[in-house]
Short mmCIF file of C-alpha atoms and ligand atoms in Angstrom, two decimals:
data_model
loop_
_atom_site.label_atom_id
_atom_site.label_comp_id
_atom_site.label_asym_id
_atom_site.label_seq_id
_atom_site.Cartn_x
_atom_site.Cartn_y
_atom_site.Cartn_z
CA MET V 1 7.13 8.59 19.17
CA SER V 2 5.89 5.19 20.24
CA THR V 3 7.84 2.18 18.98
CA GLN V 4 4.65 0.19 19.60
CA ARG V 5 2.56 1.55 16.76
CA PRO V 6 4.12 4.40 14.83
CA ARG V 7 1.72 6.48 12.76
CA LEU V 8 2.43 6.06 9.08
CA SER V 9 2.34 8.18 5.98
CA VAL V 10 2.46 6.73 2.48
CA ILE V 11 3.68 9.16 -0.15
CA GLY V 12 2.65 8.21 -3.68
CA THR V 13 -0.58 6.21 -3.98
CA GLY V 14 -0.05 4.14 -7.14
CA TYR V 15 -0.12 0.33 -7.24
CA LEU V 16 2.52 0.14 -4.50
CA GLY V 17 1.54 3.02 -2.22
CA ALA V 18 -2.24 2.65 -2.26
CA THR V 19 -1.91 -1.06 -1.50
CA HIS V 20 0.61 -0.40 1.26
CA ALA V 21 -1.61 2.28 2.85
CA VAL V 22 -4.78 0.19 2.87
CA CYS V 23 -3.04 -3.01 4.04
CA MET V 24 -1.34 -1.19 6.93
CA VAL V 25 -4.75 0.08 8.08
CA GLU V 26 -6.06 -3.49 7.86
CA LEU V 27 -3.12 -4.50 10.09
CA GLY V 28 -4.15 -1.95 12.72
CA TYR V 29 -2.02 1.13 11.92
CA GLU V 30 -3.10 4.74 11.55
CA VAL V 31 -2.23 5.81 8.02
CA ILE V 32 -2.31 8.93 5.90
CA GLY V 33 -1.95 8.48 2.15
CA LEU V 34 -0.56 11.38 0.13
CA ASP V 35 -0.42 12.01 -3.59
CA VAL V 36 0.08 15.15 -5.67
CA ASP V 37 -2.63 13.87 -8.05
CA THR V 38 -5.81 15.41 -6.63
CA GLU V 39 -8.07 13.20 -8.74
CA LYS V 40 -6.42 10.03 -7.45
CA ILE V 41 -6.66 11.22 -3.84
CA GLY V 42 -10.30 12.24 -4.36
CA ARG V 43 -11.19 8.79 -5.61
CA LEU V 44 -9.32 6.99 -2.82
CA ALA V 45 -10.98 9.22 -0.23
CA LYS V 46 -14.35 8.15 -1.67
CA GLY V 47 -13.34 4.52 -1.23
CA GLU V 48 -12.59 3.97 -4.91
CA VAL V 49 -9.38 2.22 -6.06
CA PRO V 50 -8.13 4.08 -9.19
CA PHE V 51 -6.68 0.91 -10.79
CA TYR V 52 -7.47 -2.81 -10.99
CA GLU V 53 -5.96 -4.86 -8.19
CA PRO V 54 -7.88 -7.92 -6.98
CA GLY V 55 -8.85 -7.76 -3.31
CA LEU V 56 -7.93 -4.11 -2.81
CA PRO V 57 -11.37 -2.55 -3.48
CA GLU V 58 -12.94 -4.84 -0.84
CA LEU V 59 -10.29 -3.84 1.69
CA LEU V 60 -10.62 -0.12 0.92
CA THR V 61 -14.43 -0.35 1.17
CA LYS V 62 -14.05 -2.06 4.53
CA HIS V 63 -11.96 0.87 5.79
CA ALA V 64 -13.59 3.71 3.83
CA THR V 65 -15.04 5.29 6.96
CA ASN V 66 -12.33 4.08 9.33
CA PRO V 67 -10.83 7.10 11.12
CA ARG V 68 -7.44 5.34 11.02
CA LEU V 69 -7.27 5.94 7.26
CA ARG V 70 -7.21 9.27 5.51
CA PHE V 71 -5.92 10.79 2.31
CA THR V 72 -4.40 14.16 1.59
CA THR V 73 -2.46 16.20 -0.95
CA SER V 74 -0.74 18.22 1.80
CA TYR V 75 2.85 17.38 2.77
CA GLU V 76 2.44 19.57 5.83
CA GLU V 77 -0.45 17.44 7.04
CA ALA V 78 1.43 14.18 6.39
CA ALA V 79 4.53 15.45 8.22
CA GLU V 80 2.44 16.62 11.13
CA PHE V 81 0.61 13.30 11.39
CA ALA V 82 3.15 10.52 10.90
CA ASP V 83 6.22 9.11 12.66
CA VAL V 84 7.30 6.90 9.77
CA HIS V 85 6.97 8.12 6.17
CA PHE V 86 7.05 5.62 3.29
CA ILE V 87 8.13 7.03 -0.08
CA CYS V 88 6.31 4.95 -2.72
CA VAL V 89 6.57 7.09 -5.86
CA GLY V 90 7.46 5.70 -9.28
CA THR V 91 10.90 5.56 -10.90
CA PRO V 92 10.11 5.07 -14.60
CA GLN V 93 12.69 4.69 -17.35
CA LYS V 94 13.94 8.03 -18.73
CA LYS V 95 12.75 8.76 -22.26
CA GLY V 96 15.37 7.66 -24.77
CA GLU V 97 17.75 6.43 -22.05
CA TYR V 98 18.28 3.30 -19.98
CA SER V 99 18.57 5.07 -16.63
CA ALA V 100 15.79 5.60 -14.10
CA ASP V 101 14.00 8.93 -13.87
CA LEU V 102 14.35 9.96 -10.23
CA ARG V 103 12.46 13.21 -10.42
CA TYR V 104 9.46 11.91 -8.44
CA VAL V 105 11.66 10.54 -5.67
CA GLU V 106 13.60 13.80 -5.46
CA ALA V 107 10.35 15.79 -5.47
CA ALA V 108 8.92 13.69 -2.62
CA PHE V 109 12.01 14.26 -0.46
CA THR V 110 12.19 17.95 -1.36
CA SER V 111 8.51 18.50 -0.56
CA LEU V 112 8.36 16.48 2.65
CA SER V 113 11.65 17.43 4.33
CA PRO V 114 10.98 21.12 5.19
CA HIS V 115 7.89 20.03 7.16
CA LEU V 116 9.68 17.42 9.30
CA SER V 117 10.08 19.35 12.51
CA ARG V 118 10.17 16.44 14.99
CA LYS V 119 11.82 13.03 15.23
CA ALA V 120 10.77 10.91 12.29
CA LEU V 121 11.91 8.11 10.01
CA VAL V 122 11.64 8.46 6.25
CA VAL V 123 11.63 5.12 4.43
CA GLY V 124 12.32 4.79 0.73
CA LYS V 125 10.39 1.97 -0.90
CA SER V 126 10.78 3.05 -4.52
CA THR V 127 13.16 1.00 -6.69
CA VAL V 128 16.25 3.16 -7.17
CA PRO V 129 19.81 2.87 -8.50
CA ALA V 130 22.46 2.08 -5.88
CA GLY V 131 23.68 5.31 -4.28
CA THR V 132 20.32 7.09 -4.36
CA ALA V 133 19.56 6.56 -0.66
CA ALA V 134 22.85 8.14 0.40
CA ARG V 135 22.09 11.08 -1.89
CA MET V 136 18.53 11.43 -0.59
CA GLU V 137 19.78 11.38 2.99
CA LYS V 138 22.01 14.39 2.26
CA LEU V 139 19.22 16.17 0.44
CA MET V 140 16.79 15.53 3.28
CA ARG V 141 19.25 16.65 5.98
CA SER V 142 19.86 19.90 4.11
CA LEU V 143 16.13 20.67 4.15
CA THR V 144 14.77 19.47 7.50
CA PRO V 145 14.44 21.99 10.31
CA THR V 146 15.58 19.33 12.85
CA LYS V 147 18.57 16.97 12.92
CA ASP V 148 16.34 14.25 14.34
CA VAL V 149 15.16 12.83 11.04
CA GLU V 150 16.63 9.57 9.73
CA LEU V 151 16.42 7.66 6.48
CA ALA V 152 15.98 3.94 5.81
CA TRP V 153 15.58 1.96 2.58
CA ASN V 154 13.03 -0.84 2.49
CA PRO V 155 12.59 -2.28 -1.01
CA GLU V 156 9.20 -3.66 -2.00
CA PHE V 157 8.74 -6.96 -3.80
CA LEU V 158 5.01 -7.00 -4.40
CA ARG V 159 3.61 -8.39 -7.62
CA GLU V 160 0.70 -6.68 -9.30
CA GLY V 161 -2.38 -8.87 -9.17
CA LEU V 162 -1.13 -10.31 -5.86
CA ALA V 163 -0.27 -6.99 -4.22
CA VAL V 164 -2.52 -7.40 -1.17
CA GLN V 165 -1.24 -10.88 -0.36
CA ASP V 166 2.40 -9.84 -0.98
CA THR V 167 2.06 -6.74 1.23
CA MET V 168 0.34 -8.48 4.13
CA HIS V 169 2.50 -11.60 3.97
CA PRO V 170 5.85 -10.71 2.37
CA ASP V 171 8.37 -13.52 1.98
CA ARG V 172 11.10 -11.30 3.44
CA LEU V 173 11.67 -7.80 4.75
CA VAL V 174 14.83 -5.88 3.90
CA PHE V 175 15.80 -2.95 6.13
CA GLY V 176 18.62 -0.75 4.87
CA VAL V 177 19.47 1.36 7.93
CA ASN V 178 22.19 3.47 9.53
CA SER V 179 21.16 3.12 13.18
CA ASP V 180 19.53 0.82 15.72
CA TRP V 181 16.79 3.38 16.18
CA ALA V 182 15.86 3.23 12.49
CA GLU V 183 15.81 -0.58 12.64
CA GLN V 184 13.57 -0.52 15.73
CA GLN V 185 11.16 1.91 14.04
CA LEU V 186 10.93 -0.37 11.02
CA ARG V 187 10.41 -3.41 13.24
CA ALA V 188 7.55 -1.53 14.91
CA ALA V 189 6.10 -0.52 11.54
CA PHE V 190 6.16 -4.15 10.35
CA ALA V 191 5.40 -5.84 13.67
CA PRO V 192 2.49 -8.00 12.43
CA MET V 193 4.58 -9.44 9.57
CA ILE V 194 7.56 -10.06 11.84
CA GLU V 195 5.31 -11.75 14.42
CA GLU V 196 4.17 -14.26 11.78
CA GLY V 197 7.81 -15.22 11.17
CA THR V 198 8.78 -13.16 8.11
CA PRO V 199 12.58 -13.14 7.84
CA VAL V 200 14.18 -9.71 8.30
CA ILE V 201 17.46 -8.83 6.62
CA VAL V 202 19.07 -5.78 8.20
CA THR V 203 21.71 -4.20 6.02
CA ASP V 204 23.22 -0.97 4.68
CA PHE V 205 21.61 1.37 2.12
CA ALA V 206 23.53 0.14 -0.93
CA THR V 207 22.75 -3.52 -0.27
CA ALA V 208 19.07 -2.77 0.31
CA GLU V 209 18.91 -0.87 -2.98
CA LEU V 210 20.70 -3.68 -4.80
CA VAL V 211 18.52 -6.45 -3.36
CA LYS V 212 15.59 -5.19 -5.38
CA VAL V 213 17.36 -4.81 -8.71
CA ALA V 214 19.25 -8.07 -8.22
CA ALA V 215 15.98 -9.91 -7.52
CA ASN V 216 14.26 -8.46 -10.57
CA SER V 217 17.35 -9.12 -12.72
CA PHE V 218 17.34 -12.74 -11.63
CA LEU V 219 13.64 -13.14 -12.40
CA ALA V 220 14.04 -11.50 -15.82
CA THR V 221 17.03 -13.73 -16.54
CA LYS V 222 15.07 -16.83 -15.63
CA ILE V 223 12.27 -15.88 -18.03
CA SER V 224 14.71 -15.02 -20.82
CA PHE V 225 16.59 -18.26 -20.20
CA ILE V 226 13.51 -20.37 -20.90
CA ASN V 227 12.62 -18.14 -23.84
CA ALA V 228 16.13 -18.63 -25.27
CA MET V 229 15.51 -22.37 -24.90
CA ALA V 230 12.26 -21.85 -26.82
CA GLU V 231 14.30 -20.53 -29.75
CA VAL V 232 16.45 -23.65 -29.64
CA CYS V 233 13.32 -25.81 -29.36
CA GLU V 234 11.93 -24.26 -32.54
CA ALA V 235 15.14 -25.11 -34.38
CA THR V 236 15.08 -28.72 -33.17
CA GLY V 237 11.36 -29.52 -33.10
CA ALA V 238 11.41 -29.85 -29.31
CA ASP V 239 8.67 -28.60 -26.96
CA VAL V 240 9.76 -25.89 -24.51
CA THR V 241 6.81 -26.46 -22.15
CA ALA V 242 7.85 -30.08 -21.59
CA LEU V 243 11.47 -28.97 -21.30
CA ALA V 244 10.57 -26.37 -18.64
CA ASP V 245 8.49 -28.90 -16.75
CA ALA V 246 11.31 -31.42 -16.78
CA ILE V 247 14.08 -29.06 -15.64
CA GLY V 248 11.78 -27.38 -13.10
CA HIS V 249 11.49 -30.63 -11.13
CA ASP V 250 15.09 -30.10 -10.11
CA GLU V 251 14.52 -28.21 -6.86
CA ARG V 252 17.59 -26.11 -7.50
CA ILE V 253 15.88 -24.78 -10.64
CA GLY V 254 12.18 -24.86 -9.71
CA HIS V 255 9.12 -24.35 -11.89
CA ARG V 256 8.35 -20.74 -11.02
CA PHE V 257 9.20 -17.99 -13.52
CA LEU V 258 9.94 -20.61 -16.13
CA ARG V 259 6.84 -19.96 -18.22
CA SER V 260 7.94 -19.42 -21.78
CA GLY V 261 6.09 -17.23 -24.24
CA LEU V 262 5.87 -13.60 -25.21
CA GLY V 263 8.14 -12.57 -22.34
CA PHE V 264 8.14 -10.02 -19.58
CA GLY V 265 6.78 -6.49 -19.52
CA GLY V 266 5.27 -4.20 -16.92
CA GLY V 267 6.41 -1.25 -14.88
CA CYS V 268 9.29 -3.09 -13.17
CA LEU V 269 11.28 -5.86 -14.83
CA PRO V 270 12.15 -4.15 -18.16
CA LYS V 271 13.03 -0.74 -16.75
CA ASP V 272 14.79 -2.17 -13.70
CA ILE V 273 17.25 -4.23 -15.72
CA ARG V 274 17.91 -1.25 -18.02
CA ALA V 275 18.45 1.09 -15.07
CA PHE V 276 20.81 -1.50 -13.58
CA ILE V 277 22.82 -1.62 -16.81
CA ALA V 278 23.03 2.18 -16.79
CA ARG V 279 24.05 2.38 -13.13
CA ALA V 280 26.63 -0.41 -13.47
CA GLY V 281 28.15 1.59 -16.34
CA GLU V 282 28.44 4.67 -14.13
CA LEU V 283 30.06 2.55 -11.43
CA GLY V 284 32.57 1.10 -13.88
CA VAL V 285 31.24 -2.47 -13.57
CA ASP V 286 29.29 -2.69 -16.82
CA GLN V 287 30.86 -6.06 -17.66
CA ALA V 288 29.33 -7.57 -14.52
CA VAL V 289 25.82 -7.07 -15.85
CA SER V 290 26.39 -7.09 -19.60
CA PHE V 291 24.38 -10.35 -19.73
CA LEU V 292 21.33 -8.26 -18.89
CA ARG V 293 21.52 -6.69 -22.35
CA GLU V 294 21.14 -10.19 -23.75
CA VAL V 295 18.24 -10.85 -21.36
CA ASP V 296 16.53 -7.72 -22.68
CA GLU V 297 17.21 -8.65 -26.31
CA ILE V 298 15.92 -12.21 -25.96
CA ASN V 299 12.81 -10.74 -24.39
CA LEU V 300 12.22 -8.27 -27.23
CA ARG V 301 12.89 -10.98 -29.85
CA ARG V 302 9.86 -12.86 -28.49
CA ARG V 303 7.64 -10.05 -29.69
CA ALA V 304 9.17 -10.13 -33.17
CA ARG V 305 8.81 -13.92 -33.29
CA THR V 306 5.13 -13.70 -32.31
CA LEU V 307 4.57 -11.35 -35.25
CA GLU V 308 6.24 -13.90 -37.54
CA LEU V 309 4.06 -16.73 -36.26
CA GLY V 310 0.96 -14.70 -37.08
CA LEU V 311 2.36 -13.75 -40.46
CA ASP V 312 2.83 -17.39 -41.28
CA LEU V 313 -0.91 -17.89 -40.79
CA VAL V 314 -1.90 -15.04 -43.14
CA ASP V 315 0.39 -16.01 -45.99
CA GLY V 316 3.05 -13.40 -45.44
CA THR V 317 1.12 -10.14 -45.07
CA TYR V 318 -1.07 -8.61 -42.42
CA ARG V 319 -2.50 -6.13 -44.93
CA GLY V 320 -6.27 -6.53 -45.25
CA THR V 321 -6.51 -9.12 -42.47
CA ARG V 322 -8.54 -9.00 -39.29
CA ILE V 323 -6.57 -9.96 -36.21
CA ALA V 324 -8.20 -10.65 -32.84
CA VAL V 325 -5.78 -9.71 -30.05
CA LEU V 326 -6.72 -11.27 -26.72
CA GLY V 327 -5.07 -9.30 -23.94
CA ALA V 328 -3.64 -5.80 -23.51
CA ALA V 329 -2.35 -5.90 -19.92
CA PHE V 330 1.29 -6.88 -19.38
CA LYS V 331 0.06 -9.89 -17.43
CA PRO V 332 -3.28 -11.29 -16.25
CA ASN V 333 -5.08 -9.92 -13.17
CA SER V 334 -3.74 -6.45 -13.80
CA ASP V 335 -4.91 -3.43 -15.79
CA ASP V 336 -1.33 -2.21 -16.17
CA VAL V 337 -0.22 -1.74 -19.77
CA ARG V 338 3.24 -0.28 -19.10
CA ASP V 339 5.66 -1.94 -21.52
CA SER V 340 3.00 -4.53 -22.29
CA PRO V 341 4.24 -7.16 -24.77
CA ALA V 342 0.63 -7.75 -25.90
CA LEU V 343 0.00 -4.11 -26.77
CA ASP V 344 3.39 -3.83 -28.45
CA VAL V 345 2.58 -6.77 -30.74
CA ALA V 346 -0.91 -5.39 -31.43
CA ALA V 347 0.50 -1.99 -32.42
CA SER V 348 3.13 -3.63 -34.68
CA ILE V 349 0.45 -5.62 -36.54
CA GLU V 350 -1.58 -2.47 -37.04
CA ARG V 351 1.50 -0.69 -38.43
CA ARG V 352 1.85 -3.57 -40.88
CA GLY V 353 -1.65 -2.96 -42.20
CA GLY V 354 -3.68 -5.47 -40.16
CA ASP V 355 -7.08 -4.57 -38.66
CA VAL V 356 -6.43 -5.27 -35.01
CA VAL V 357 -9.35 -5.75 -32.64
CA ILE V 358 -8.33 -5.93 -28.99
CA TYR V 359 -10.20 -7.30 -26.02
CA ASP V 360 -8.94 -7.38 -22.42
CA PRO V 361 -11.13 -7.96 -19.36
CA HIS V 362 -9.71 -4.98 -17.43
CA ALA V 363 -7.02 -3.07 -19.33
CA ILE V 364 -8.94 -1.52 -22.24
CA GLU V 365 -9.21 1.93 -20.68
CA ASN V 366 -5.46 2.15 -20.02
CA ALA V 367 -4.60 0.65 -23.41
CA ARG V 368 -6.76 3.21 -25.21
CA ARG V 369 -4.88 6.04 -23.49
CA VAL V 370 -1.54 4.68 -24.80
CA HIS V 371 -2.70 3.56 -28.27
CA PRO V 372 -5.86 5.53 -29.08
CA GLY V 373 -5.70 4.50 -32.74
CA LEU V 374 -6.36 0.79 -32.14
CA ILE V 375 -9.82 -0.78 -32.03
CA TYR V 376 -11.04 -2.02 -28.66
CA VAL V 377 -14.13 -4.11 -27.94
CA GLU V 378 -16.03 -5.05 -24.81
CA SER V 379 -16.21 -8.82 -25.15
CA LEU V 380 -14.25 -11.84 -26.31
CA GLU V 381 -16.91 -12.73 -28.87
CA GLU V 382 -16.77 -9.29 -30.49
CA ALA V 383 -13.00 -9.54 -30.81
CA LEU V 384 -13.21 -12.98 -32.41
CA LEU V 385 -15.91 -12.06 -34.90
CA GLY V 386 -14.61 -12.73 -38.42
CA ALA V 387 -10.96 -12.89 -37.30
CA ASP V 388 -8.39 -14.32 -39.72
CA VAL V 389 -5.99 -14.96 -36.84
CA THR V 390 -6.64 -15.04 -33.09
CA MET V 391 -3.67 -14.09 -30.96
CA LEU V 392 -3.69 -14.96 -27.26
CA LEU V 393 -1.15 -12.51 -25.81
CA THR V 394 -2.09 -12.16 -22.12
CA GLU V 395 -3.12 -15.34 -20.33
CA TRP V 396 -6.32 -14.26 -18.56
CA ASP V 397 -8.40 -17.22 -17.32
CA GLU V 398 -11.16 -16.21 -19.74
CA PHE V 399 -8.78 -16.98 -22.64
CA ARG V 400 -7.12 -20.04 -21.16
CA SER V 401 -10.51 -21.67 -20.69
CA MET V 402 -11.77 -21.02 -24.24
CA ASP V 403 -13.41 -24.00 -25.89
CA PRO V 404 -11.92 -24.28 -29.41
CA ALA V 405 -15.20 -25.63 -30.84
CA VAL V 406 -17.24 -22.79 -29.36
CA VAL V 407 -14.93 -19.91 -30.24
CA GLY V 408 -14.38 -21.48 -33.65
CA LYS V 409 -17.95 -20.46 -34.52
CA PHE V 410 -17.13 -16.75 -34.20
CA VAL V 411 -13.90 -16.49 -36.17
CA GLY V 412 -13.46 -16.16 -39.90
CA GLN V 413 -10.62 -18.66 -39.97
CA ARG V 414 -9.48 -21.13 -37.34
CA ASN V 415 -5.94 -19.78 -36.90
CA ILE V 416 -4.47 -19.23 -33.45
CA VAL V 417 -1.17 -17.97 -32.07
CA ASP V 418 -0.80 -19.00 -28.44
CA GLY V 419 1.63 -16.33 -27.28
CA ARG V 420 1.69 -17.63 -23.71
CA ASN V 421 1.84 -21.40 -24.24
CA VAL V 422 -1.32 -21.97 -22.23
CA LEU V 423 -3.59 -23.85 -24.68
CA ASP V 424 -3.58 -27.55 -25.44
CA PRO V 425 -2.30 -27.86 -29.03
CA VAL V 426 -3.81 -31.32 -29.50
CA ARG V 427 -7.28 -30.17 -28.49
CA TRP V 428 -7.15 -27.06 -30.67
CA ARG V 429 -5.84 -28.89 -33.71
CA ARG V 430 -8.45 -31.58 -33.27
CA ALA V 431 -11.10 -28.84 -33.43
CA GLY V 432 -9.76 -27.80 -36.81
CA TRP V 433 -7.48 -24.93 -35.77
CA ARG V 434 -4.05 -24.19 -37.17
CA TYR V 435 -2.10 -23.72 -33.91
CA ARG V 436 1.23 -21.85 -33.57
CA ALA V 437 3.20 -21.19 -30.40
CA LEU V 438 6.64 -20.01 -29.30
CA GLY V 439 8.99 -22.95 -28.85
CA ARG V 440 6.36 -25.64 -29.42
CA PRO V 441 5.80 -27.76 -32.50
C1 LIG S 1 7.76 -7.90 -10.57
C2 LIG S 1 8.40 -8.76 -9.47
O1 LIG S 1 7.90 -10.09 -9.54
C3 LIG S 1 8.09 -8.15 -8.12
O2 LIG S 1 8.73 -8.89 -7.09
C4 LIG S 1 8.57 -6.71 -8.10
O3 LIG S 1 8.25 -6.08 -6.87
C5 LIG S 1 7.97 -5.92 -9.24
O4 LIG S 1 8.25 -6.58 -10.48
P1 LIG S 1 5.30 -7.60 -11.58
O5 LIG S 1 5.89 -6.61 -12.53
O6 LIG S 1 4.01 -7.30 -10.89
O7 LIG S 1 6.35 -7.95 -10.42
O8 LIG S 1 5.06 -8.93 -12.44
P2 LIG S 1 5.58 -10.44 -12.47
O9 LIG S 1 4.55 -11.33 -11.95
O10 LIG S 1 6.93 -10.55 -11.90
O11 LIG S 1 5.66 -10.64 -14.06
C6 LIG S 1 6.51 -9.83 -14.85
C7 LIG S 1 6.40 -10.19 -16.30
O12 LIG S 1 7.02 -11.45 -16.56
C8 LIG S 1 4.97 -10.32 -16.84
O13 LIG S 1 4.91 -9.69 -18.11
C9 LIG S 1 4.77 -11.81 -16.97
O14 LIG S 1 3.86 -12.12 -17.99
C10 LIG S 1 6.17 -12.28 -17.31
N1 LIG S 1 6.46 -13.67 -16.91
C11 LIG S 1 6.45 -14.03 -15.59
C12 LIG S 1 6.79 -14.61 -17.87
O15 LIG S 1 6.82 -14.31 -19.07
N2 LIG S 1 7.10 -15.89 -17.48
C13 LIG S 1 7.09 -16.27 -16.18
O16 LIG S 1 7.40 -17.44 -15.92
C14 LIG S 1 6.76 -15.31 -15.21
#
């Protein structure tokens, strides 16, 4: 195997894996992408990205006929082809439990290992509870026909919506390894990033696993902190957006991840903090992370509070009202609706008897799969038509830039809940709207 340019496989072609595969080709590597989902692989092979991620379709189109990129559903083919294998499968929350469901990770190792007949490095990128890498190493060793296969853990920090940028120019690389050889292989696999000065932290498996959950726990805590302050602001008449701006100027605090509102969702933050709570319990250190329960609760309270703000505008009952919900994705620039606060609020209003009409620029298809009973429309205007309350729940640019006078012509009543604190209350009130927001007068 050359340490110059190892050949790569990417196992699991979701948001993380597909982006990783295409970006590594862009950076000059030979890559094979594998997924057990034949439809997904078929679409990728045709040059089609099966989800919304800005910048990725252009990059995939650029490399659609590049011989350095191919897709397969065969583990045998991937094992034959690559020197370094990246495991990028999902680790969702188990149904009815806090812990992570590791069945896809286990399946990837179980399926790949028997085909690894020459020296190779397998690299876990999936977010897993501490101790998983050590377990996967044992599992892998029991199944590979050669002793020459090693494991490394390399957590991924990419944000959806910015996945291409985050993959090509990460702010750090974390290599959890057991040998110099594994470190050198990873250095070769990330050479372009290292050449541009990306810091590399070389560590053991457990630390590498923990870096990811610690980072996401910190980010979730920061968001819930400002949202807890929003609750206090409501009780005092203060404005949480001005408060966040003021404290954020302290460089030790910083402005990022201090945007108050409906709170965090998505496929990572919520399930990662819950899995961390579960794992800490198993390790006997539950007290160390018990604050994360509070972080989760503050976050979920934001959804309940948003419902109350809307209720206030319809005189105490949603029954018989028409509610325009703007946004279904868990955040803008993504079509991901996993644990989406916007969709959760929309479904709650519908359960309370409101006629909910949802518009999202990119997430309608995914939202319909999760909540087929809700009404979805294809444009902002259609959603607004005759609405008693307009609820901005995901801060897409299209919603942030709404002109209150213009959109006021479509609605039935000029009532707005700004669930993401992105509109100018003065401007909206001046245009005759009743404006409500979380933590703002
Ligand atoms: C996150 C981490 O940022 C990333 O490093 C990790 O690899 C995966 O999990 P992602 O889930 O794509 O990424 O979204 P992120 O941009 O972190 O936002 C998460 C949620 O927090 C969104 O629902 C967003 O709306 C919310 N959020 C974010 C806030 O409510 N306030 C903020 O200030 C920032």
